[in-house]
GROMACS .gro file of C-alpha atoms in nm:
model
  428
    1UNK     CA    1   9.633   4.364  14.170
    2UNK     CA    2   9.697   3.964  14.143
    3UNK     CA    3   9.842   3.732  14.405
    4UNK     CA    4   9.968   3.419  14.403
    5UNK     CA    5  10.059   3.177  14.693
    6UNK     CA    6  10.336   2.878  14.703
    7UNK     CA    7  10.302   2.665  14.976
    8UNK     CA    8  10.107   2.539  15.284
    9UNK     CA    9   9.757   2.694  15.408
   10UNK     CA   10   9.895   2.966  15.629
   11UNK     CA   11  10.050   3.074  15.340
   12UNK     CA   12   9.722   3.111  15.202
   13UNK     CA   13   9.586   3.236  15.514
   14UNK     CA   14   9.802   3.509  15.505
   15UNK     CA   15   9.773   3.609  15.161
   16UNK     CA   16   9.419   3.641  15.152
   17UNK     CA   17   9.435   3.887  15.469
   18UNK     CA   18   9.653   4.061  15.255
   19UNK     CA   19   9.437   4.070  14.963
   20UNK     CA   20   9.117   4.223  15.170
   21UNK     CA   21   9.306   4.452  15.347
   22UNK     CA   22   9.421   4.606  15.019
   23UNK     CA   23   9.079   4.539  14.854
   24UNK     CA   24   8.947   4.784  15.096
   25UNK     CA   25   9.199   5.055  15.027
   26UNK     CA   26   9.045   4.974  14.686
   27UNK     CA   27   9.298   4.795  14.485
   28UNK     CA   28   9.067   4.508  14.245
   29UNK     CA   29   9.154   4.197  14.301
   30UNK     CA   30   9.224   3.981  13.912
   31UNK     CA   31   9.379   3.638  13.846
   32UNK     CA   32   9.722   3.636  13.823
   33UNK     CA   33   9.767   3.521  13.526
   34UNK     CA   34   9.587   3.829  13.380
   35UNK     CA   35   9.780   4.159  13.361
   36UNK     CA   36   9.791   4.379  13.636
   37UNK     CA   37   9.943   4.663  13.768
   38UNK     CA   38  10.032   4.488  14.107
   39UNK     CA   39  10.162   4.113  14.182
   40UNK     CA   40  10.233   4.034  14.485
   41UNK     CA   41  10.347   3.703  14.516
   42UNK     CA   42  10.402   3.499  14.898
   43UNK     CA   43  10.668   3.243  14.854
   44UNK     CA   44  10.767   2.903  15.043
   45UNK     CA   45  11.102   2.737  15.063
   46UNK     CA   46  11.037   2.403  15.219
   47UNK     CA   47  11.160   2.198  14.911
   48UNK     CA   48  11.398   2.311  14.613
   49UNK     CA   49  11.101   2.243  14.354
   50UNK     CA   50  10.928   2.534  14.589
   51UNK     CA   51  11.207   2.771  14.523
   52UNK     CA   52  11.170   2.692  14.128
   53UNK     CA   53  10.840   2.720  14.126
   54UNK     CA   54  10.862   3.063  14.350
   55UNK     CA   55  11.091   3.166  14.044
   56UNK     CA   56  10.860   3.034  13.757
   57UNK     CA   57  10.621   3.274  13.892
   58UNK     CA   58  10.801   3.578  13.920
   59UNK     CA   59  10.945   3.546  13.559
   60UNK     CA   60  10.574   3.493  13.470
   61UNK     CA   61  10.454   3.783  13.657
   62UNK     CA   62  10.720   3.999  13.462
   63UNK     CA   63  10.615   3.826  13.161
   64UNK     CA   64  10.260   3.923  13.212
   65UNK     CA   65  10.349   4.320  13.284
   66UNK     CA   66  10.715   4.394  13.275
   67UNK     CA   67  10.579   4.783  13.383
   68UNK     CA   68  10.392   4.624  13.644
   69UNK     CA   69  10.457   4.651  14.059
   70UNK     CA   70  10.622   4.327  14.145
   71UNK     CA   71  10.638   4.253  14.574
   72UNK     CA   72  10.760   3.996  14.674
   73UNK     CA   73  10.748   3.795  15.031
   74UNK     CA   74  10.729   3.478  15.254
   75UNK     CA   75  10.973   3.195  15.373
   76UNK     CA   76  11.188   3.233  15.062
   77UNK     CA   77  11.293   3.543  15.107
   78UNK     CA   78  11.382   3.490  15.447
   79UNK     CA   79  11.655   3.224  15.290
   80UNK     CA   80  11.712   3.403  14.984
   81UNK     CA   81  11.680   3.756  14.971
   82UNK     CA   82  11.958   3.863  14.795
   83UNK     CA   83  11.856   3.629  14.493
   84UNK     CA   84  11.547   3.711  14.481
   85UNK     CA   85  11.631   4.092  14.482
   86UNK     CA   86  11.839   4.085  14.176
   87UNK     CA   87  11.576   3.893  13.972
   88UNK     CA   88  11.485   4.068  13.646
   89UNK     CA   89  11.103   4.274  13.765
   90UNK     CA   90  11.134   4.262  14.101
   91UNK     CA   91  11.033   4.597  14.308
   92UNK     CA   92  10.995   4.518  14.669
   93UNK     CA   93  11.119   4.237  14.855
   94UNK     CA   94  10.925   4.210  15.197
   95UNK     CA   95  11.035   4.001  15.502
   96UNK     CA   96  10.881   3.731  15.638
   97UNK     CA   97  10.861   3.930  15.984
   98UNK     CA   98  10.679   4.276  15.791
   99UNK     CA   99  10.468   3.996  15.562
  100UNK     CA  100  10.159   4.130  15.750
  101UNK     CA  101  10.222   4.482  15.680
  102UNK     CA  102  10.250   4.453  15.369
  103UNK     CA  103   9.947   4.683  15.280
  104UNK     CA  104  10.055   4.960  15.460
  105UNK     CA  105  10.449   4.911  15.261
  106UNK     CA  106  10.308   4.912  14.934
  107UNK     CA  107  10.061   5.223  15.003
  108UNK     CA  108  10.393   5.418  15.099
  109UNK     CA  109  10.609   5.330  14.871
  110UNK     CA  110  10.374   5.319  14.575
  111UNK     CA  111  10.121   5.591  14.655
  112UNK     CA  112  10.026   5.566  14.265
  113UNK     CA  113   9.852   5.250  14.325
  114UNK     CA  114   9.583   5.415  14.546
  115UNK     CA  115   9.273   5.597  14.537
  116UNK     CA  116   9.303   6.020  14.469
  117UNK     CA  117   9.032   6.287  14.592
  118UNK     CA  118   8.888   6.248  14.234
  119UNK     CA  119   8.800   5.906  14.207
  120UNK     CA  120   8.672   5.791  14.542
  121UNK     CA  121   8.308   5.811  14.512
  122UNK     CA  122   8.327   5.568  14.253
  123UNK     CA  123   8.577   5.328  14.447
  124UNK     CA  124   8.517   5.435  14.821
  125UNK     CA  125   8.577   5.128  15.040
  126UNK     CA  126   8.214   5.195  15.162
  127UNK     CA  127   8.033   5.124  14.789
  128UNK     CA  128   8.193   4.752  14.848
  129UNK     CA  129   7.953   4.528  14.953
  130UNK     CA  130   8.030   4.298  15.251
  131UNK     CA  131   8.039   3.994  15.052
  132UNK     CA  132   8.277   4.118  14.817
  133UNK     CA  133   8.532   4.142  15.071
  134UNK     CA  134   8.428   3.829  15.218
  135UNK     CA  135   8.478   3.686  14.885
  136UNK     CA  136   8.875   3.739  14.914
  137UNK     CA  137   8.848   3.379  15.085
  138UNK     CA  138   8.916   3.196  14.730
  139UNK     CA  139   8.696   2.866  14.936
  140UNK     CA  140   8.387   2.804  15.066
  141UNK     CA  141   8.608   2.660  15.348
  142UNK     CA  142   8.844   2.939  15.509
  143UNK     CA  143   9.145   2.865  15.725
  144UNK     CA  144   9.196   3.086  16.057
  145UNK     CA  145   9.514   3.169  16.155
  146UNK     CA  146   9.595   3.037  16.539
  147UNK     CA  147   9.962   3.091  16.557
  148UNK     CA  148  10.289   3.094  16.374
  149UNK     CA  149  10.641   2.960  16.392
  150UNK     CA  150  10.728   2.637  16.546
  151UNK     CA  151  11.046   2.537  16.808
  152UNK     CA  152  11.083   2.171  16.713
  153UNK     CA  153  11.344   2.194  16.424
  154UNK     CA  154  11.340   1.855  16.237
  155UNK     CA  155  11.652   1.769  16.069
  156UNK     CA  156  11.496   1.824  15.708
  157UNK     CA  157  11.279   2.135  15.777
  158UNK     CA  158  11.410   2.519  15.728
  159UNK     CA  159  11.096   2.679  15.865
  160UNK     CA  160  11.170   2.773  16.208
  161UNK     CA  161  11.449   2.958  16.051
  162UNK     CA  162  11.206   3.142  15.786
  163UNK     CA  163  10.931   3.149  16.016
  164UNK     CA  164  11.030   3.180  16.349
  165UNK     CA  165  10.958   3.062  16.699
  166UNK     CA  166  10.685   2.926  16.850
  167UNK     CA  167  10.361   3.207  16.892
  168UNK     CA  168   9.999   3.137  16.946
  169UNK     CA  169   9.722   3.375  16.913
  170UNK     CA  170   9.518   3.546  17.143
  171UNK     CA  171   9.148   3.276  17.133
  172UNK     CA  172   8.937   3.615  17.186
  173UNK     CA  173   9.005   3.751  16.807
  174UNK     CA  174   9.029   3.347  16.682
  175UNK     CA  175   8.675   3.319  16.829
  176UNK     CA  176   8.569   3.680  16.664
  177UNK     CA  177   8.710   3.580  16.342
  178UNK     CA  178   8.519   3.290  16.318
  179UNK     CA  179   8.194   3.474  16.431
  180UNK     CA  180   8.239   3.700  16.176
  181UNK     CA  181   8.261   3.434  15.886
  182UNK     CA  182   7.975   3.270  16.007
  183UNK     CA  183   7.789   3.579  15.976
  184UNK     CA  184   7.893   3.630  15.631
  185UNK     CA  185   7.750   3.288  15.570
  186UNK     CA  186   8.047   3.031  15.584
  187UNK     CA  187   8.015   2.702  15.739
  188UNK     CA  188   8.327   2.574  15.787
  189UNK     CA  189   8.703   2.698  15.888
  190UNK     CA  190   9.024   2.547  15.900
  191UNK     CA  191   9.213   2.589  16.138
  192UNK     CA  192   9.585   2.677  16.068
  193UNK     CA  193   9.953   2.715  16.207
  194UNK     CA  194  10.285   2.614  16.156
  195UNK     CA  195  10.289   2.390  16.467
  196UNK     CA  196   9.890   2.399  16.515
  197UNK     CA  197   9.865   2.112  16.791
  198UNK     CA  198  10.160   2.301  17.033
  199UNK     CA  199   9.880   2.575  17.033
  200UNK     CA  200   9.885   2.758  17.436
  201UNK     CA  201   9.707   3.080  17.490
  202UNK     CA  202   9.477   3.219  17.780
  203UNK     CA  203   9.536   2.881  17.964
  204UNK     CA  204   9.454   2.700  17.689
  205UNK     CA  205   9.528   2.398  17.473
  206UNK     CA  206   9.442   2.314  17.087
  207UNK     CA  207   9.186   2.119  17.269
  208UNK     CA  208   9.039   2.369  17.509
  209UNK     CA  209   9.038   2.643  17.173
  210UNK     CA  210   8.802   2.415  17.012
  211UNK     CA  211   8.576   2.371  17.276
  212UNK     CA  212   8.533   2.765  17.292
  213UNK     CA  213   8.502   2.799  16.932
  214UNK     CA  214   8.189   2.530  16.965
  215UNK     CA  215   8.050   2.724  17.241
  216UNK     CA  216   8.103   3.110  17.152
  217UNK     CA  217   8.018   3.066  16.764
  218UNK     CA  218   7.759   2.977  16.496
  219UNK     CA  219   8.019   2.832  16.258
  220UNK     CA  220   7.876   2.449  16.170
  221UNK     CA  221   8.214   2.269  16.147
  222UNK     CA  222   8.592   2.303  16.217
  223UNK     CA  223   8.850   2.119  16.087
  224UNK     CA  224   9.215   2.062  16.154
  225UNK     CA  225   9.483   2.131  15.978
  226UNK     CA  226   9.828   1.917  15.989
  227UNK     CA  227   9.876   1.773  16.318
  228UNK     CA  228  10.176   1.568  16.464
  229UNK     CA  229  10.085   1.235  16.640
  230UNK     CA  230  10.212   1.280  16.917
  231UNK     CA  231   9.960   1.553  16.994
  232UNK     CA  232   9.642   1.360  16.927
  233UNK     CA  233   9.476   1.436  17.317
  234UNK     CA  234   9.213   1.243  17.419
  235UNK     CA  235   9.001   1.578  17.432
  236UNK     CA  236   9.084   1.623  17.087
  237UNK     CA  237   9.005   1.294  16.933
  238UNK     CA  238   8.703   1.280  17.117
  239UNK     CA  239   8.589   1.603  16.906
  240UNK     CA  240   8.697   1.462  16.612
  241UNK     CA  241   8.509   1.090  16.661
  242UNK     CA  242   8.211   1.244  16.803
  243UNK     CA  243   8.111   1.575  16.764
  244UNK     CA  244   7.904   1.660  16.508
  245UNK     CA  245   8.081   2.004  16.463
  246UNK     CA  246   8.418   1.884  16.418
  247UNK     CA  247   8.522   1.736  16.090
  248UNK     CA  248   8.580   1.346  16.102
  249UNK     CA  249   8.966   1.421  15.922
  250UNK     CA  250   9.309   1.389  16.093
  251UNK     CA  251   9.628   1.477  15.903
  252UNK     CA  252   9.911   1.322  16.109
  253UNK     CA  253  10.258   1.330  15.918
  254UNK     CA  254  10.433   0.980  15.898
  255UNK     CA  255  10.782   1.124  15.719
  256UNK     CA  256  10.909   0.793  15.764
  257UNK     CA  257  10.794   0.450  15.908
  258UNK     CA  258  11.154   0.349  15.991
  259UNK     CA  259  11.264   0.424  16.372
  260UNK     CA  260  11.613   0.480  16.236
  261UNK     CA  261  11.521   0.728  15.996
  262UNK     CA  262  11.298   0.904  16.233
  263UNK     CA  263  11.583   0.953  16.442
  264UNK     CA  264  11.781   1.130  16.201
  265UNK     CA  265  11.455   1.327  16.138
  266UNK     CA  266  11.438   1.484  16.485
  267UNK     CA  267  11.108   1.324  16.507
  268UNK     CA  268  10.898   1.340  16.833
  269UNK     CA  269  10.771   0.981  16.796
  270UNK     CA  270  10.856   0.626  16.705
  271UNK     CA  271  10.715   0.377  16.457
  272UNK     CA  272  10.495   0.177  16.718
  273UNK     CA  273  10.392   0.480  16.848
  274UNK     CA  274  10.277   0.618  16.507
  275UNK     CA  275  10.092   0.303  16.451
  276UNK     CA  276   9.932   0.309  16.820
  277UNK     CA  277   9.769   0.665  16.717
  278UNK     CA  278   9.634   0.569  16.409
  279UNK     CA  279   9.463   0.237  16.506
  280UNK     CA  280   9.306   0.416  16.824
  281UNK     CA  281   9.173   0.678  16.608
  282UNK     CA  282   9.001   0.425  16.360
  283UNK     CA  283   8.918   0.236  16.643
  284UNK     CA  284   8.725   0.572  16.792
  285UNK     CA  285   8.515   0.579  16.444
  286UNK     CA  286   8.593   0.381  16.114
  287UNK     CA  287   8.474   0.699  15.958
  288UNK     CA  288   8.725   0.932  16.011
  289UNK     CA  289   8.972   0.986  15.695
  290UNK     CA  290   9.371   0.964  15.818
  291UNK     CA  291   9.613   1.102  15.595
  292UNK     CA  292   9.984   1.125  15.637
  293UNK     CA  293  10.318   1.313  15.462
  294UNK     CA  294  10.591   1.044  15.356
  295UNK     CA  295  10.939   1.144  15.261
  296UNK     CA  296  11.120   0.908  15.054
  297UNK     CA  297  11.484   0.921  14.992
  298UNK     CA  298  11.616   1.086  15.347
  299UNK     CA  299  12.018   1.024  15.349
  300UNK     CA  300  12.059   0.721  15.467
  301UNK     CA  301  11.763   0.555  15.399
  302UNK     CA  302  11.793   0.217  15.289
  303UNK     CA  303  11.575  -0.002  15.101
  304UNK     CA  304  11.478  -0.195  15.445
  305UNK     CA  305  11.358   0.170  15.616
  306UNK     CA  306  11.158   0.210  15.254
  307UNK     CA  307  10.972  -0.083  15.336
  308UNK     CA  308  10.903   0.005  15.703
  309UNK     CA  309  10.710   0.331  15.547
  310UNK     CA  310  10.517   0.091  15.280
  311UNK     CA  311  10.428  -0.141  15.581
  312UNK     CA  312  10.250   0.180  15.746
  313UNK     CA  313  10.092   0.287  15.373
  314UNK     CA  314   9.963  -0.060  15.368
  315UNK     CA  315   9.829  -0.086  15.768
  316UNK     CA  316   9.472  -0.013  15.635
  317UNK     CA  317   9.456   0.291  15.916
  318UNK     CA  318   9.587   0.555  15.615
  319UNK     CA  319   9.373   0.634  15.396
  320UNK     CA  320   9.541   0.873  15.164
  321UNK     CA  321   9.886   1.036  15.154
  322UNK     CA  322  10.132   1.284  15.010
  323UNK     CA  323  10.431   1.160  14.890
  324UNK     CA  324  10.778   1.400  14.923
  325UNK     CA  325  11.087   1.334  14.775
  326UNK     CA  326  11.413   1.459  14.953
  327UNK     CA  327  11.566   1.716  14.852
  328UNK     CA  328  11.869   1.916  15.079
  329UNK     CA  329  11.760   2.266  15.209
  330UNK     CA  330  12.091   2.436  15.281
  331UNK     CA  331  12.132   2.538  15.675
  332UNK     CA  332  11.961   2.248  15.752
  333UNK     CA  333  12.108   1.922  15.961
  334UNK     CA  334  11.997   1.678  15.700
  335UNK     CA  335  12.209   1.864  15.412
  336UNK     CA  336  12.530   1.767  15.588
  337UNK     CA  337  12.467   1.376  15.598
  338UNK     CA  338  12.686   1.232  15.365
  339UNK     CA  339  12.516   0.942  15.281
  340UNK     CA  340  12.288   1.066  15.022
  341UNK     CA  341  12.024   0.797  14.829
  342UNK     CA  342  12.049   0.820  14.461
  343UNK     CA  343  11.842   1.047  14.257
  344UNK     CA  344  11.657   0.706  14.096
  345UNK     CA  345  11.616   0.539  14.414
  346UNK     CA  346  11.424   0.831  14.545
  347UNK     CA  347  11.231   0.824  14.172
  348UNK     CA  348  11.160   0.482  14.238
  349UNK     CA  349  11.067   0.467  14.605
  350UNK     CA  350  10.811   0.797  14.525
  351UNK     CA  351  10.625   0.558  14.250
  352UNK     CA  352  10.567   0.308  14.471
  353UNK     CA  353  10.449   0.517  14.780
  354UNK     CA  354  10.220   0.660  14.573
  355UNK     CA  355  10.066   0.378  14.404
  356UNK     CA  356   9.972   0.234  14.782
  357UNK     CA  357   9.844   0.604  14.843
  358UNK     CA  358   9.626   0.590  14.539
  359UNK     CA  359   9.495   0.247  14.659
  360UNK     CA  360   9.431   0.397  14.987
  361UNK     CA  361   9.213   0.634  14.840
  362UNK     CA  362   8.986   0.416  14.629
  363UNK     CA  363   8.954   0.222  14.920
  364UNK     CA  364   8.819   0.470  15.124
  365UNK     CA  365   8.603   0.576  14.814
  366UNK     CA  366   8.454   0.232  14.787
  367UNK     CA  367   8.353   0.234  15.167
  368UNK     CA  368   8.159   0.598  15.138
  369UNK     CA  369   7.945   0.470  14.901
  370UNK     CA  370   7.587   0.468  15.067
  371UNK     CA  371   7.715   0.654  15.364
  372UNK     CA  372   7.503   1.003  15.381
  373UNK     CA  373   7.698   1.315  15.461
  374UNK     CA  374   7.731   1.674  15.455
  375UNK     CA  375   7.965   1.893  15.198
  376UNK     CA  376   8.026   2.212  15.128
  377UNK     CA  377   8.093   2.345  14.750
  378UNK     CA  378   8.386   2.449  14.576
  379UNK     CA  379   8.386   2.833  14.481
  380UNK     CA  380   8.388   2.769  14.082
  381UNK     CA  381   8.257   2.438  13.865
  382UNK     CA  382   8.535   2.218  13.686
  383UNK     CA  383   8.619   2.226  13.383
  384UNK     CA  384   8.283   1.951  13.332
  385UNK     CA  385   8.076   2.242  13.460
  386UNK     CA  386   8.047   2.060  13.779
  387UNK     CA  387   8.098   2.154  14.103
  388UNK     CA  388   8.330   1.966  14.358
  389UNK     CA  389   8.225   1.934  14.738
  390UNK     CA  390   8.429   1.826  14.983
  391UNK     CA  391   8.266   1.636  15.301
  392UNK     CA  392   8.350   1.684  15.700
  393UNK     CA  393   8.572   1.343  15.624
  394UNK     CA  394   8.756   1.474  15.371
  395UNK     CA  395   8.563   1.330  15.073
  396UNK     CA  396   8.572   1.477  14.754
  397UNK     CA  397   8.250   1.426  14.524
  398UNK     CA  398   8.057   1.573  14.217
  399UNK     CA  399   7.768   1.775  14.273
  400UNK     CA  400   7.454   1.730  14.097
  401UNK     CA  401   7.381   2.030  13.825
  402UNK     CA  402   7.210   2.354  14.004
  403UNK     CA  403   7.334   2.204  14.389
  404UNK     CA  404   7.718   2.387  14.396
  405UNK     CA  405   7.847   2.725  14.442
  406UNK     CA  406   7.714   2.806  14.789
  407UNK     CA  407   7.894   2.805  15.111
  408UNK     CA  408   7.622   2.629  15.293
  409UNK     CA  409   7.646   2.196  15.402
  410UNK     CA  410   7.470   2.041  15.147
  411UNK     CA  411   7.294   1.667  15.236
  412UNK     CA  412   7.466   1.400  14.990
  413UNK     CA  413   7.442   1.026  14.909
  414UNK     CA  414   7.743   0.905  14.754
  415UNK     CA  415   7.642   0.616  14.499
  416UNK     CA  416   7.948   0.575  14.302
  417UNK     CA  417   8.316   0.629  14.260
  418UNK     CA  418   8.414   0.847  13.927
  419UNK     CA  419   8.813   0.887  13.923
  420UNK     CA  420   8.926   1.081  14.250
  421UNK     CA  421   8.564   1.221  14.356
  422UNK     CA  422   8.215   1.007  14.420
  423UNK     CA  423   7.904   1.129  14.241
  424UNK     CA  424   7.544   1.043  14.373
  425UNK     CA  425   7.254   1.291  14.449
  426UNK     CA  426   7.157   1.552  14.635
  427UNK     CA  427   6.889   1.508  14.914
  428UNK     CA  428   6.653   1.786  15.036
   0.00000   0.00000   0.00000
């Protein structure tokens, strides 16, 4: 079998929960680009470049094996099933809502796929070793799942249609998840949801799920996932500014720094606001790496708003960012304002936002340099035959030959900058 994922972490989450669950019915897990007998590909539809590139890779996946099983799932076929159905190789198309049954769908309808009395003593899901399932985590830094769906419905966004409402998890099998991959040797997790910082289970907050994750498990460091600003807790920031455990990295979308874009966003905050939360949490330790999502070319954005969301790039509290051009997503609010910016305008206004952002990060490169830290290996060495670590401040660097490959925190001290990553040596 090969998967393939478009989209945000719990996409990935999900498909690699997927992927062991079907490993141990015995299914072998190859790249998808190889040929296979089974692609299963998990789709997003948050811009219209995600839709193409959901289609690039079923017409590859045909390419590869037109006789091959080809399932597919996630928040594009909730928008566009009917599409997606008629495409030349599909099989199965699987709901959003079924996504996490998907094992159990394929072994029924494709029976073929599975082990038979005759060959299960040489692929019996007991002659995998532990690590090999364990290995279905493509990273050396996992992501948890802690809820799905979100209730806030900005103007722009289709994914409380595809996804759902609002549901967090139950912190007793969080907590034994994470136990579990700290057993099997991982030191970090990621914690993941649609709307991760609106978390509220057994009485308690994203806040009060960290603290029990510190206390009930091994695991030496979690990190957040995307959070909005307007959810930054004191509890929470404490964590991240102090605690050894919890990674010194805050992802807090910007989407726009104009007020009167924001607005038309559906956005819980305001521009002062935004800039309030980002100062206090550089303020709380100089350390900690901010990044933010921009969208540039929202209808009705003017050249004036533009420059409100440059002002914020250029604060010196953002340290790196991902740039989004508009695009409509049919159903939504934002698709039925007229006033649409011109295709070059949004071209434009994307160059220059990320030209700051790249500034931002070389910035924040420069100021590492000297500073010791802890990171934890990428799964396979670049193309240089060097591995890539990434620190608890979202750092990227090059490791030293012989020092990658392992899921342990490795001691570094950064002595230069070399393109996006800082190389220096490893210390015992």
């Amino acid at each position: 079998m090969a998967l393939a994922t478009v989209g945000c972490r719990l996409n990935q989450y999900e498909t690699e929960k997927i992927a062991d669950e079907l490993m141990s019915l015995g299914l072998q897990r190859r790249d998808f680009w190889q040929t296979a007998d089974l692609y299963i590909l998990n789709t997003c539809t948050v811009t219209g470049k995600a839709d193409a590139d959901c289609r690039k890779l079923i017409n590859r996946a045909y390419r590869n094996n037109p006789e091959a099983i080809l399932v597919v799932t996630g928040c594009y076929v909730a928008a566009e099933k009917e599409l997606i159905a008629e495409m030349k190789g599909v099989d199965l198309v699987v709901s959003n809502d079924r996504k996490m049954d998907l094992a159990r769908i394929i072994q029924d309808a494709y029976p073929q796929l599975f082990l038979t009395a005759d060959d299960t003593d040489y692929h019996s899901t007991e002659a995998l070793a532990d690590d090999t399932i364990a290995e279905a985590h493509p990273p050396h830094r996992p992501m948890v799942q802690i809820g799905t769906g979100c209730n806030q419905n900005c103007s722009y966004c289709i994914v409380p249609k595809v996804r759902g409402g609002l549901v967090s998890f139950e912190s007793s099998s969080i907590i034994e998840e994470i136990s579990a991959l700290a057993a099997d040797g991982y030191s970090e997790v990621v914690l993941t949801a649609v709307h991760i910082g609106k978390y509220r289970k057994d009485g308690l907050t994203l806040g009060g799920l960290v603290r029990e994750i510190l206390k009930q498990t091994k695991i030496g460091r979690v990190r957040l996932s995307s959070l909005e600003p307007n959810e930054l807790d004191d509890e929470l920031l404490e964590f991240v500014a102090a605690h050894d455990r919890v990674c010194r990295h805050l992802h807090l979308p910007l989407q726009s720094g104009s007020d009167v874009i924001l607005r038309a966003m559906r956005r819980p905050y305001g521009r002062e606001a935004y800039l309030k939360t980002i100062q206090r949490v550089k303020e709380a330790n100089p350390d900690i790496t901010v990044g933010c999502d921009l969208i540039v070319g929202f209808p009705g954005e003017s050249e004036d708003d533009f420059a409100d969301s440059l002002e914020i790039l250029k604060s010196g509290y953002i340290d790196y960012g991902h740039v989004f051009s508009y695009s409509d997503r049919p159903g939504t609010r934002a698709s039925e304002i007229i006033e649409k910016v011109p295709v070059a305008d949004i071209k434009s206004r994307n160059r220059r936002a990320r030209t700051v952002c790249d500034k931002n990060r070389r910035r924040k490169l420069q100021q590492q340099i000297g500073k010791e830290f802890g990171v934890i290996s990428e799964r396979t060495p670049g193309r240089d035959g060097l591995y890539r670590g990434v620190s608890d401040n979202y750092i990227k660097v090059k490791l030293p030959q012989f020092t990658g490959g392992g899921r342990e925190i490795i001691r570094f001290l950064p002595e230069a900058v070399d393109g996006e990553c800082l190389t220096g040596h490893f210390l015992s």
